[in-house]
């Protein structure tokens, strides 16, 4: 697996939260839990208030378009999602002794 590196793409623009639009068109705030680079792609781990209660994280690909703000894309590929989730765990628990 590629090396994981902390980055800061969304935080300087949005602060600690981004608003995402749900399927029904409602806006919901998500806390930016982590931003990191895995290989040549950037990712964000986000958490809504309801997700915090369940200790769940949603992962999105951060896409940079020329001259505009970054956009978030859903990760549809199961293998990519697993790699990102594993990279997130490595990032969050770096320095901890792994079993």
mmCIF file of C-alpha atoms in Angstrom:
data_model
loop_
_atom_site.group_PDB
_atom_site.id
_atom_site.type_symbol
_atom_site.label_atom_id
_atom_site.label_comp_id
_atom_site.label_asym_id
_atom_site.label_seq_id
_atom_site.Cartn_x
_atom_site.Cartn_y
_atom_site.Cartn_z
ATOM 1 C CA UNK A 1 0.000 0.000 0.000
ATOM 2 C CA UNK A 2 1.145 3.556 -0.654
ATOM 3 C CA UNK A 3 2.379 5.821 2.093
ATOM 4 C CA UNK A 4 -0.290 7.868 3.875
ATOM 5 C CA UNK A 5 0.371 11.554 4.391
ATOM 6 C CA UNK A 6 -1.702 14.150 6.263
ATOM 7 C CA UNK A 7 -2.811 17.084 4.119
ATOM 8 C CA UNK A 8 -4.951 20.164 4.604
ATOM 9 C CA UNK A 9 -7.095 21.029 1.591
ATOM 10 C CA UNK A 10 -10.624 21.462 2.939
ATOM 11 C CA UNK A 11 -9.866 22.947 6.377
ATOM 12 C CA UNK A 12 -8.305 26.209 5.136
ATOM 13 C CA UNK A 13 -11.414 26.840 2.996
ATOM 14 C CA UNK A 14 -14.252 25.466 5.113
ATOM 15 C CA UNK A 15 -12.910 25.385 8.666
ATOM 16 C CA UNK A 16 -13.904 22.350 10.724
ATOM 17 C CA UNK A 17 -17.149 21.501 8.884
ATOM 18 C CA UNK A 18 -18.498 21.147 5.373
ATOM 19 C CA UNK A 19 -22.165 21.106 4.419
ATOM 20 C CA UNK A 20 -23.194 18.203 2.198
ATOM 21 C CA UNK A 21 -26.486 17.889 0.368
ATOM 22 C CA UNK A 22 -28.346 14.644 1.024
ATOM 23 C CA UNK A 23 -30.489 12.571 -1.334
ATOM 24 C CA UNK A 24 -33.627 14.485 -0.365
ATOM 25 C CA UNK A 25 -31.931 17.829 -1.012
ATOM 26 C CA UNK A 26 -31.416 18.704 2.641
ATOM 27 C CA UNK A 27 -28.121 20.176 3.831
ATOM 28 C CA UNK A 28 -26.273 18.438 6.658
ATOM 29 C CA UNK A 29 -23.063 19.583 8.351
ATOM 30 C CA UNK A 30 -20.193 17.091 8.474
ATOM 31 C CA UNK A 31 -17.143 17.508 10.687
ATOM 32 C CA UNK A 32 -13.811 17.176 8.871
ATOM 33 C CA UNK A 33 -12.170 14.389 10.867
ATOM 34 C CA UNK A 34 -9.149 13.774 8.634
ATOM 35 C CA UNK A 35 -7.619 14.783 5.321
ATOM 36 C CA UNK A 36 -4.914 12.636 3.830
ATOM 37 C CA UNK A 37 -3.163 11.634 0.667
ATOM 38 C CA UNK A 38 -2.857 8.010 -0.379
ATOM 39 C CA UNK A 39 -0.756 7.543 -3.486
ATOM 40 C CA UNK A 40 -1.667 10.285 -5.942
ATOM 41 C CA UNK A 41 -5.204 10.830 -4.586
ATOM 42 C CA UNK A 42 -6.505 12.952 -1.716
ATOM 43 C CA UNK A 43 -9.242 11.825 0.661
ATOM 44 C CA UNK A 44 -11.347 13.201 3.493
ATOM 45 C CA UNK A 45 -12.909 11.415 6.425
ATOM 46 C CA UNK A 46 -16.132 13.181 7.400
ATOM 47 C CA UNK A 47 -18.631 12.603 10.178
ATOM 48 C CA UNK A 48 -22.180 13.870 10.681
ATOM 49 C CA UNK A 49 -23.582 14.273 14.162
ATOM 50 C CA UNK A 50 -25.572 11.040 13.859
ATOM 51 C CA UNK A 51 -22.467 9.221 12.611
ATOM 52 C CA UNK A 52 -20.488 10.415 15.657
ATOM 53 C CA UNK A 53 -22.906 8.545 17.927
ATOM 54 C CA UNK A 54 -22.225 5.337 16.005
ATOM 55 C CA UNK A 55 -18.477 6.089 15.647
ATOM 56 C CA UNK A 56 -18.790 5.875 11.847
ATOM 57 C CA UNK A 57 -16.755 7.744 9.237
ATOM 58 C CA UNK A 58 -17.706 8.559 5.647
ATOM 59 C CA UNK A 59 -14.825 8.708 3.182
ATOM 60 C CA UNK A 60 -14.744 10.917 0.101
ATOM 61 C CA UNK A 61 -12.205 11.528 -2.637
ATOM 62 C CA UNK A 62 -11.061 15.166 -2.811
ATOM 63 C CA UNK A 63 -10.914 16.338 -6.422
ATOM 64 C CA UNK A 64 -9.147 19.546 -7.371
ATOM 65 C CA UNK A 65 -10.468 21.327 -10.443
ATOM 66 C CA UNK A 66 -8.456 24.119 -12.037
ATOM 67 C CA UNK A 67 -9.152 27.451 -10.404
ATOM 68 C CA UNK A 68 -12.072 26.311 -8.279
ATOM 69 C CA UNK A 69 -12.684 24.986 -4.797
ATOM 70 C CA UNK A 70 -12.090 21.291 -4.128
ATOM 71 C CA UNK A 71 -15.000 18.933 -4.675
ATOM 72 C CA UNK A 72 -15.893 15.746 -2.834
ATOM 73 C CA UNK A 73 -16.668 12.565 -4.744
ATOM 74 C CA UNK A 74 -18.186 9.385 -3.366
ATOM 75 C CA UNK A 75 -15.959 6.328 -3.437
ATOM 76 C CA UNK A 76 -17.883 3.693 -5.383
ATOM 77 C CA UNK A 77 -15.149 1.054 -5.676
ATOM 78 C CA UNK A 78 -15.138 -1.341 -2.695
ATOM 79 C CA UNK A 79 -11.403 -2.022 -2.938
ATOM 80 C CA UNK A 80 -10.553 1.686 -3.013
ATOM 81 C CA UNK A 81 -12.880 2.271 -0.036
ATOM 82 C CA UNK A 82 -11.161 -0.518 1.937
ATOM 83 C CA UNK A 83 -7.715 0.927 1.123
ATOM 84 C CA UNK A 84 -8.843 4.378 2.252
ATOM 85 C CA UNK A 85 -10.386 3.042 5.471
ATOM 86 C CA UNK A 86 -7.185 1.145 6.254
ATOM 87 C CA UNK A 87 -5.077 4.232 5.510
ATOM 88 C CA UNK A 88 -7.320 6.276 7.822
ATOM 89 C CA UNK A 89 -6.835 3.737 10.621
ATOM 90 C CA UNK A 90 -3.071 3.812 10.085
ATOM 91 C CA UNK A 91 -3.104 7.607 10.202
ATOM 92 C CA UNK A 92 -5.288 7.878 13.295
ATOM 93 C CA UNK A 93 -3.446 5.206 15.241
ATOM 94 C CA UNK A 94 0.133 5.920 14.111
ATOM 95 C CA UNK A 95 2.498 5.437 16.998
ATOM 96 C CA UNK A 96 0.128 3.005 18.735
ATOM 97 C CA UNK A 97 1.347 -0.547 19.054
ATOM 98 C CA UNK A 98 -0.507 -2.620 16.481
ATOM 99 C CA UNK A 99 -1.490 -6.173 17.542
#
